[in-house]
Amino acid sequence: MLLRRGLRAFSCPLSSFQCRTINSWNFSRSLGVENVLSQFKSICGEDRVSVGQAVREQHGRDESMHRCCAPDAVVFPHCVEEVSALAKLCHLYNVPMIPFGTGTGLEGGVGALEGGVCFSLRNMDKILDLHMEDFDVTVEPGVTRKTLNTYLRDTGLWFPVDPGADASLCGMAATSASGTNAVRYGTMRENVLNLEVVLADGTIIHTAGKGRRPRKTAAGYNLTNLFVGSEGTLGIITKTTLRLYGIPEAMVSAVCTFPSVQTAVDSTVQILQAGVPIARIEFLDEVMMDACNRYSSLSYPVNPTLFLEFHGSEGSLEEQVKTTEAITQSNDGSNFQWAQDAETRNRLWAARHNAWYAAQALRPGCKAYSTDVCVPLSQLPQIIVETKEDLIKNNLTGPIAGHVGDGNFHCLMVVDPNDKDELHRLHAFTDRLARRALALDGTCTGEHGVGLGKRSLLQEELGCHTIHLMQSLKYTLDPKNLMNPGKVLLPFSRESRQG
Ligand SMILES: Cc1cc2nc3c(=O)[nH]c(=O)nc-3n(C[C@H](O)[C@H](O)[C@H](O)COP(=O)(O)OP(=O)(O)OC[C@H]3O[C@@H](n4cnc5c(N)ncnc54)[C@H](O)[C@@H]3O)c2cc1C
């Protein structure tokens, strides 16, 4: 009977598709919300089920501009068995489930579009199974990247993936996050070895087999990377096993100014081509530099700028620094400032990590929205130059900061949410920017994910056959469409899935 309900759900046109889950949830309401809630409470305890408005609203939004969509209830499970039991109940009553990490997402991923239950995973915060000699660790979903690195400090190991915010590591897996270190250490896709996932019907699986943590594997389909970047639409991640790295013997940071975007990006390409194992190479345009100077009380020249960092032994650093300096000078780079001491390096990178807040401070009272297109490296100067022209032509504030070594950059758009005309120009601009990236063989999202706003763009990017395959996978894992419904894929019918 449940399967039949699921099939009907996927064969409905859009409007009834959307109504379906709500009706199902209403169905459970008619059974008595109190009845469902009391069953939740019997699983995880009275005080770990909340229907309070403030708690629901806090869990219905992330850091993006998407409006709050509060869930009907928030649960705070303590262990995977509780998550599984709660999921079984939601599955039985057709109640949507929305996983919540730390809410730092930028794509509206945690909004409860169709109501339902938010699974706030912050209480599952244990660091389990550290294998120092194997360079891996397993953590629960409430552990954030900074907490893990603080824990690891005395071991000589660290986890390098660093989105600007102190996000949960399972949330980072769910969004396939990356950050400034990705050029050297990769993104979450390269650094997750195994995941424990609770599926929509409450089944617990381990994507690489229970307890397994080999550095590489050729065993079957890559289910780990199916769930990395699935944004809560395929299951709830309740554990992740991560690769760790040795803390480098030495680090040097540098700042260098350029006369143009082209010369900054040319330097980046040449540094990578020269085989310099650069750890970070970040581009900031002159508008962003001005904002960072003001926000972080700095006095860097207001020009296109690269922030760089090198990791390695003392000897290898000298070599890396010499090669890089020569390359940047040959591209008219100037105002070099090298920093080896931790305090200066930290100040420099704090300024970069505060770019989001520095951009917002340009227009007090306004909201920020960050784009995150990614293109092949050689296309970067063209897209940045065209984008800057577009911003000026449309009178929009959008300082640019980019993980330039990966061809990924952000326009940190600052807009007045009450100005309809400006919002209209913003949407038109972000669509043009994404299509520009697609035309240059890139992607509409290098790291923030699809969430709500990029679902149509995803279709353009992947084409209908690939989208149909994704729909089939979603249908196989979640035939009732209960896992974070309305995200990543546009609503689809069973017929459209079959082409
Ligand atoms: C100032 C700032 C800077 C940022 N910089 C970067 C950056 O450089 N690079 C980058 O990649 N991102 C960046 N982000 C975005 C954000 O930090 C990442 O997307 C992060 O991975 C989200 O993790 P979270 O725990 O906050 O997830 P949430 O916001 O709680 O959730 C995000 C999505 O993942 C799902 N989800 C969360 N936890 C789970 C789970 N356990 N199982 C299944 N699904 C789950 C949610 O349902 C939702 O769809 C930045 C954000 C801010 C505010």
XYZ file of C-alpha atoms and ligand atoms in Angstrom:
552
model
C 0.000 0.000 0.000
C 2.814 2.392 0.850
C 4.487 1.668 -2.498
C 1.217 2.365 -4.331
C 0.978 5.703 -2.551
C 4.530 6.417 -3.607
C 3.824 5.586 -7.251
C 0.796 7.827 -7.250
C 2.901 10.562 -5.786
C 5.347 10.457 -8.677
C 2.673 10.281 -11.376
C 0.935 13.501 -10.364
C 1.343 16.790 -12.251
C 3.181 19.567 -10.423
C 0.335 21.094 -8.450
C -1.037 17.842 -7.117
C 2.516 16.550 -6.654
C 3.140 19.431 -4.298
C -0.204 18.929 -2.577
C 0.442 15.219 -2.179
C 2.953 15.389 0.619
C 1.063 18.124 2.356
C -2.078 15.977 2.135
C -0.141 13.001 3.433
C 1.127 15.083 6.312
C -2.425 16.326 6.787
C -3.410 12.686 6.717
C -1.113 12.135 9.647
C -2.548 15.297 11.187
C -5.988 13.790 10.925
C -4.570 10.786 12.727
C -3.554 13.348 15.275
C -0.360 15.383 15.227
C -0.231 14.693 18.919
C -0.175 10.976 18.173
C 2.808 11.338 15.786
C 4.596 13.731 18.102
C 4.070 11.489 21.089
C 5.641 8.648 19.089
C 8.598 10.924 18.267
C 8.885 11.726 21.972
C 8.802 8.072 22.918
C 11.805 7.557 20.593
C 14.025 10.435 21.639
C 12.506 11.912 24.769
C 10.103 14.741 25.586
C 12.676 17.538 25.524
C 14.163 16.607 22.158
C 11.037 17.219 20.083
C 10.117 20.868 19.584
C 7.131 22.552 17.961
C 7.974 25.978 19.388
C 7.775 28.709 16.763
C 11.210 30.178 17.470
C 12.909 26.781 17.196
C 11.017 25.892 14.010
C 11.857 29.232 12.394
C 15.502 28.933 13.391
C 15.610 25.624 11.503
C 13.664 26.814 8.454
C 16.369 29.045 7.029
C 20.088 29.104 6.293
C 22.465 31.990 5.557
C 20.999 32.629 2.103
C 18.352 35.112 0.997
C 15.743 32.356 0.571
C 12.765 33.004 2.807
C 12.211 30.960 5.951
C 10.120 27.797 5.482
C 9.679 26.481 8.994
C 9.179 22.741 9.534
C 6.193 21.534 11.588
C 8.499 20.072 14.220
C 12.212 19.793 15.006
C 13.732 16.632 16.472
C 17.163 16.396 18.108
C 18.209 12.720 17.936
C 21.202 11.442 19.921
C 22.242 8.405 17.896
C 21.786 6.648 14.577
C 19.248 4.216 16.040
C 17.028 7.157 16.992
C 17.429 8.698 13.525
C 16.454 5.378 11.974
C 13.408 4.917 14.243
C 12.229 8.496 13.578
C 12.704 8.006 9.818
C 10.647 4.791 9.900
C 7.835 6.700 11.558
C 8.032 9.563 9.040
C 8.033 6.990 6.253
C 4.930 5.328 7.660
C 3.013 8.612 7.892
C 4.488 10.179 4.704
C 6.108 13.011 6.624
C 8.894 14.968 4.842
C 12.318 14.897 6.543
C 14.855 17.716 6.315
C 18.378 17.170 7.712
C 19.957 20.208 9.406
C 23.686 20.590 10.152
C 24.682 24.090 11.239
C 22.477 26.079 8.844
C 25.400 27.870 7.137
C 24.294 26.739 3.661
C 23.890 29.405 0.983
C 21.235 27.807 -1.251
C 18.086 27.533 0.888
C 18.717 23.810 1.422
C 17.123 23.508 4.873
C 13.767 25.193 4.138
C 10.810 22.868 4.788
C 8.994 23.616 1.526
C 6.301 21.056 2.234
C 6.399 21.164 6.025
C 7.503 18.039 7.843
C 10.186 17.320 10.400
C 13.618 18.869 10.635
C 16.309 16.482 11.911
C 18.703 18.756 13.788
C 21.847 16.649 14.221
C 23.813 18.930 16.534
C 23.515 16.564 19.541
C 25.293 13.796 17.657
C 28.662 15.378 18.172
C 31.171 12.640 18.949
C 34.554 12.268 17.299
C 34.913 8.506 16.876
C 37.716 6.218 15.728
C 40.745 8.411 15.141
C 43.414 6.356 13.329
C 46.480 8.561 13.446
C 48.728 6.082 11.689
C 46.202 5.683 8.857
C 45.384 9.390 8.578
C 41.612 9.022 8.993
C 38.875 9.807 11.477
C 35.152 9.089 11.762
C 32.819 11.764 13.119
C 29.131 12.170 13.898
C 27.089 14.838 12.090
C 27.178 17.460 14.862
C 30.984 17.823 14.700
C 32.129 20.996 12.923
C 35.376 21.414 11.010
C 36.860 23.780 13.612
C 35.972 21.417 16.478
C 37.690 18.560 14.655
C 40.822 20.609 14.011
C 40.968 21.777 17.630
C 40.677 18.131 18.721
C 43.447 17.111 16.304
C 45.824 19.939 17.229
C 48.200 17.846 19.355
C 48.255 14.890 16.969
C 50.140 16.643 14.149
C 47.165 16.009 11.855
C 44.478 18.256 10.398
C 41.439 18.266 8.105
C 41.976 20.937 5.443
C 38.592 21.460 3.720
C 37.545 24.936 4.877
C 34.332 26.623 3.779
C 34.366 30.135 5.262
C 31.827 29.154 7.931
C 32.337 26.671 10.784
C 30.027 24.138 9.151
C 29.233 20.593 10.280
C 31.383 17.985 8.539
C 28.345 15.914 7.484
C 26.650 19.086 6.182
C 29.864 19.718 4.247
C 29.659 16.189 2.840
C 25.987 16.763 1.990
C 26.829 19.912 -0.001
C 30.182 18.724 -1.378
C 31.774 21.772 0.194
C 35.254 23.096 -0.441
C 37.132 26.309 0.253
C 40.499 27.971 0.004
C 42.563 24.781 0.460
C 40.854 22.777 -2.295
C 43.513 23.531 -4.914
C 46.000 21.437 -2.887
C 43.862 19.063 -0.776
C 40.693 18.652 -2.866
C 37.027 19.094 -1.937
C 34.773 16.905 0.211
C 34.429 14.581 -2.788
C 38.111 13.661 -2.569
C 38.212 13.497 1.223
C 35.237 11.378 2.285
C 36.139 7.679 2.586
C 32.848 6.298 3.893
C 29.416 7.471 5.027
C 26.803 6.012 7.317
C 23.402 7.023 5.938
C 19.836 6.552 7.149
C 17.620 6.133 4.098
C 14.069 7.457 3.783
C 12.568 4.197 5.086
C 14.901 4.116 8.096
C 17.378 1.561 6.698
C 20.966 2.210 7.846
C 23.666 1.735 5.174
C 27.433 2.273 4.919
C 28.396 3.505 1.467
C 31.787 1.738 1.464
C 30.831 -1.135 3.806
C 30.598 -0.980 7.606
C 33.817 0.172 9.254
C 35.800 0.202 5.989
C 38.304 2.974 5.407
C 40.787 2.089 2.682
C 42.550 5.031 1.028
C 41.335 3.784 -2.323
C 38.811 1.279 -3.608
C 37.606 -0.170 -6.891
C 34.781 -2.097 -5.261
C 31.540 -1.537 -7.118
C 29.595 1.660 -7.705
C 30.836 4.769 -5.928
C 27.926 5.215 -3.521
C 29.983 7.462 -1.256
C 30.121 10.107 -3.944
C 26.455 9.598 -4.773
C 25.620 10.858 -1.278
C 28.351 13.540 -1.242
C 26.556 16.579 -2.681
C 23.066 15.026 -2.432
C 21.934 17.910 -0.156
C 19.761 15.769 2.105
C 17.593 14.520 -0.777
C 18.731 10.870 -0.649
C 19.219 10.200 3.064
C 20.475 11.507 6.394
C 24.247 11.254 6.880
C 24.900 10.088 10.436
C 28.665 9.443 10.229
C 31.474 10.380 7.893
C 34.967 8.919 7.679
C 37.459 11.527 6.498
C 41.018 11.634 5.227
C 43.441 13.573 7.406
C 46.764 15.190 6.526
C 49.973 15.913 8.394
C 50.236 19.524 9.557
C 52.902 20.983 7.252
C 56.331 21.581 8.786
C 56.288 25.178 7.593
C 53.873 27.644 5.982
C 54.378 30.941 4.202
C 51.664 33.326 3.043
C 51.902 36.170 0.598
C 49.916 38.999 -0.926
C 50.628 40.343 -4.397
C 48.960 43.110 -6.395
C 48.324 43.075 -10.160
C 47.418 45.683 -12.755
C 44.560 43.561 -14.167
C 42.437 40.428 -13.724
C 44.212 38.880 -16.711
C 47.699 39.236 -15.193
C 46.546 37.812 -11.834
C 44.947 34.783 -13.492
C 47.864 34.323 -15.908
C 50.152 34.132 -12.863
C 47.880 31.510 -11.282
C 47.907 29.318 -14.385
C 51.694 29.598 -14.723
C 52.259 28.794 -11.022
C 50.157 25.633 -11.377
C 51.827 24.749 -14.688
C 55.235 25.084 -13.024
C 54.176 22.327 -10.616
C 54.282 24.515 -7.502
C 52.163 22.564 -4.963
C 50.415 25.731 -3.850
C 48.094 25.290 -0.856
C 45.923 28.348 -1.388
C 45.645 30.872 -4.203
C 42.782 33.305 -3.817
C 41.820 36.180 -6.117
C 40.154 39.361 -4.847
C 39.134 42.145 -7.230
C 39.709 45.791 -6.399
C 36.148 46.251 -5.025
C 36.646 43.292 -2.673
C 40.076 44.568 -1.594
C 38.571 47.936 -0.736
C 35.809 46.228 1.288
C 38.339 43.980 3.123
C 40.602 46.953 3.902
C 37.687 48.803 5.469
C 36.228 45.815 7.336
C 39.485 44.323 8.646
C 41.378 47.631 9.126
C 44.025 46.786 6.520
C 45.784 48.978 4.002
C 46.485 46.814 0.953
C 46.562 48.522 -2.477
C 43.087 48.638 -4.034
C 43.884 46.484 -7.077
C 43.246 42.941 -8.325
C 45.154 40.873 -5.757
C 46.271 37.308 -5.091
C 46.476 35.864 -1.573
C 48.786 32.836 -1.615
C 49.910 30.174 0.825
C 52.611 27.522 0.604
C 52.947 24.402 2.752
C 55.953 22.102 3.025
C 59.390 21.685 4.511
C 61.595 24.760 5.024
C 63.686 23.734 2.011
C 60.786 23.137 -0.344
C 59.124 26.405 0.665
C 62.142 28.411 -0.388
C 61.969 26.804 -3.825
C 58.177 27.312 -4.153
C 58.414 30.938 -3.072
C 61.293 31.688 -5.495
C 59.443 30.219 -8.482
C 56.191 31.988 -7.590
C 57.850 35.349 -7.074
C 59.548 35.100 -10.460
C 56.261 34.203 -12.192
C 54.258 36.989 -10.581
C 56.974 39.550 -11.371
C 56.993 38.489 -15.012
C 53.239 39.274 -14.992
C 53.737 42.772 -13.512
C 52.845 41.694 -9.971
C 54.008 44.161 -7.313
C 53.762 45.128 -3.635
C 54.785 41.673 -2.496
C 54.262 41.034 1.199
C 55.451 37.678 2.556
C 54.351 36.477 5.982
C 55.860 33.510 7.796
C 54.816 34.203 11.385
C 51.492 32.702 12.418
C 49.980 35.964 13.623
C 50.438 37.828 10.314
C 49.303 34.779 8.332
C 46.194 34.398 10.460
C 45.363 38.104 10.086
C 45.668 37.808 6.328
C 43.448 34.735 6.045
C 40.949 36.088 8.575
C 40.526 39.051 6.214
C 39.861 36.640 3.322
C 37.455 34.500 5.349
C 35.617 37.657 6.455
C 35.082 38.720 2.825
C 31.364 37.790 3.068
C 30.848 40.128 6.028
C 33.133 42.783 4.509
C 30.956 42.770 1.377
C 27.766 43.131 3.455
C 29.306 46.046 5.341
C 29.534 47.967 2.037
C 25.786 48.570 2.270
C 24.529 48.389 5.856
C 20.977 47.023 6.106
C 21.281 45.104 2.841
C 21.460 41.330 2.332
C 24.236 39.320 0.684
C 23.879 36.600 -1.914
C 26.875 34.674 -3.206
C 27.203 33.176 -6.679
C 29.700 30.306 -7.121
C 30.211 29.425 -10.777
C 33.293 27.422 -11.756
C 34.963 27.243 -15.183
C 38.079 25.660 -16.671
C 41.044 27.764 -15.565
C 41.818 29.122 -19.035
C 38.310 30.667 -19.250
C 38.586 32.514 -15.944
C 39.887 35.905 -17.181
C 37.157 36.111 -19.835
C 34.303 35.300 -17.453
C 35.558 37.617 -14.710
C 36.058 40.538 -17.111
C 32.599 40.038 -18.689
C 31.007 39.678 -15.259
C 32.553 42.874 -13.967
C 31.245 44.729 -17.049
C 27.797 43.233 -16.432
C 27.835 44.385 -12.784
C 28.731 47.951 -13.742
C 26.190 48.084 -16.594
C 23.400 46.925 -14.273
C 24.418 49.088 -11.345
C 24.890 46.151 -8.973
C 27.271 45.810 -6.001
C 29.143 42.509 -6.307
C 32.756 42.363 -5.116
C 34.546 39.283 -6.462
C 36.545 36.753 -4.439
C 37.632 33.515 -6.017
C 39.295 30.179 -5.385
C 41.144 30.998 -8.542
C 43.320 27.876 -8.584
C 40.136 25.842 -9.139
C 38.526 28.255 -11.619
C 35.845 28.978 -9.011
C 34.828 32.511 -8.010
C 32.115 34.274 -6.010
C 30.322 37.545 -6.745
C 29.254 38.563 -3.266
C 26.096 40.395 -4.283
C 24.833 42.986 -1.810
C 21.239 43.998 -2.428
C 18.377 45.834 -0.808
C 15.735 43.110 -0.239
C 12.971 45.760 -0.331
C 14.005 47.127 -3.735
C 12.029 45.079 -6.270
C 13.817 46.552 -9.252
C 17.218 45.725 -7.771
C 16.094 42.152 -6.970
C 14.897 41.767 -10.546
C 18.269 42.971 -11.863
C 20.036 40.623 -9.422
C 18.135 37.557 -10.642
C 18.695 38.433 -14.288
C 22.405 38.950 -13.544
C 22.887 35.646 -11.691
C 21.123 33.751 -14.499
C 23.352 35.421 -17.099
C 26.441 34.626 -15.022
C 25.519 30.931 -14.691
C 24.787 30.663 -18.422
C 28.099 32.382 -19.191
C 29.816 29.678 -17.099
C 27.897 26.913 -18.890
C 28.818 28.402 -22.288
C 32.481 28.224 -21.210
C 32.188 24.494 -20.314
C 31.825 25.201 -16.594
C 29.206 24.619 -13.897
C 26.559 26.810 -12.251
C 27.816 25.720 -8.803
C 31.377 24.892 -7.841
C 30.703 24.430 -4.138
C 27.458 25.778 -2.625
C 25.175 23.247 -4.300
C 21.884 23.496 -6.172
C 19.366 23.885 -3.335
C 16.335 25.793 -4.534
C 17.647 28.466 -6.860
C 19.677 26.471 -9.390
C 17.327 23.560 -10.195
C 16.534 24.808 -13.727
C 20.181 25.611 -14.362
C 21.093 22.063 -13.314
C 18.824 20.765 -16.074
C 20.551 23.012 -18.627
C 23.951 21.927 -17.342
C 23.382 18.173 -17.390
C 20.826 17.641 -20.149
C 17.611 15.632 -20.000
C 19.059 12.095 -20.080
C 21.364 12.715 -17.140
C 18.578 14.477 -15.232
C 16.280 11.496 -15.879
C 18.939 9.182 -14.486
C 19.186 11.366 -11.367
C 15.388 11.290 -11.036
C 15.465 7.488 -11.283
C 18.100 7.263 -8.561
C 16.059 9.576 -6.353
C 12.942 7.504 -7.020
C 14.745 4.240 -6.211
C 16.072 5.533 -2.902
C 13.092 7.648 -1.912
C 9.944 6.622 -3.841
C 7.687 8.702 -1.603
C 9.813 11.839 -2.133
C 10.116 12.432 1.605
C 13.814 13.354 1.832
C 14.174 17.149 1.639
C 11.529 17.437 -1.102
C 11.783 20.262 -3.609
C 15.589 20.559 -3.529
C 18.138 19.853 -6.298
C 15.656 18.311 -8.783
C 12.571 20.112 -10.058
C 9.341 18.240 -9.286
C 8.911 15.420 -11.781
C 6.333 12.843 -12.707
C 7.019 9.144 -12.997
C 6.195 9.407 -16.712
C 8.766 12.149 -17.261
C 11.328 10.052 -15.401
C 10.707 7.274 -17.860
C 11.332 9.738 -20.684
C 30.433 33.140 5.458
C 30.237 31.861 4.695
C 31.237 31.419 3.860
C 31.080 30.225 3.155
N 32.103 29.805 2.356
C 31.995 28.627 1.708
C 33.069 28.139 0.906
O 34.113 28.772 0.764
N 32.914 26.945 0.315
C 31.771 26.197 0.455
O 31.698 25.092 -0.093
N 30.730 26.657 1.180
C 30.812 27.830 1.807
N 29.760 28.284 2.577
C 28.497 27.516 2.611
C 28.325 26.499 3.753
O 29.189 26.735 4.829
C 28.496 25.067 3.221
O 27.518 24.804 2.241
C 28.418 23.987 4.311
O 28.847 22.792 3.742
C 27.027 23.789 4.889
O 27.122 22.948 6.042
P 26.021 23.016 7.211
O 26.352 22.011 8.225
O 25.848 24.402 7.699
O 24.732 22.551 6.385
P 23.254 23.115 6.454
O 23.217 24.537 6.030
O 22.658 22.780 7.756
O 22.582 22.215 5.307
C 22.972 22.357 3.960
C 22.308 21.233 3.134
O 22.843 19.963 3.521
C 21.815 19.118 4.064
N 22.398 18.452 5.235
C 22.972 19.015 6.322
N 23.409 18.066 7.164
C 23.090 16.872 6.598
C 23.266 15.512 6.986
N 23.875 15.171 8.121
N 22.810 14.541 6.149
C 22.207 14.835 4.984
N 22.009 16.117 4.573
C 22.455 17.115 5.366
C 20.664 20.042 4.413
O 19.423 19.366 4.345
C 20.800 21.119 3.348
O 20.221 20.700 2.144
C 29.886 29.479 3.290
C 28.864 29.948 4.136
C 29.026 31.124 4.822
C 27.913 31.579 5.722
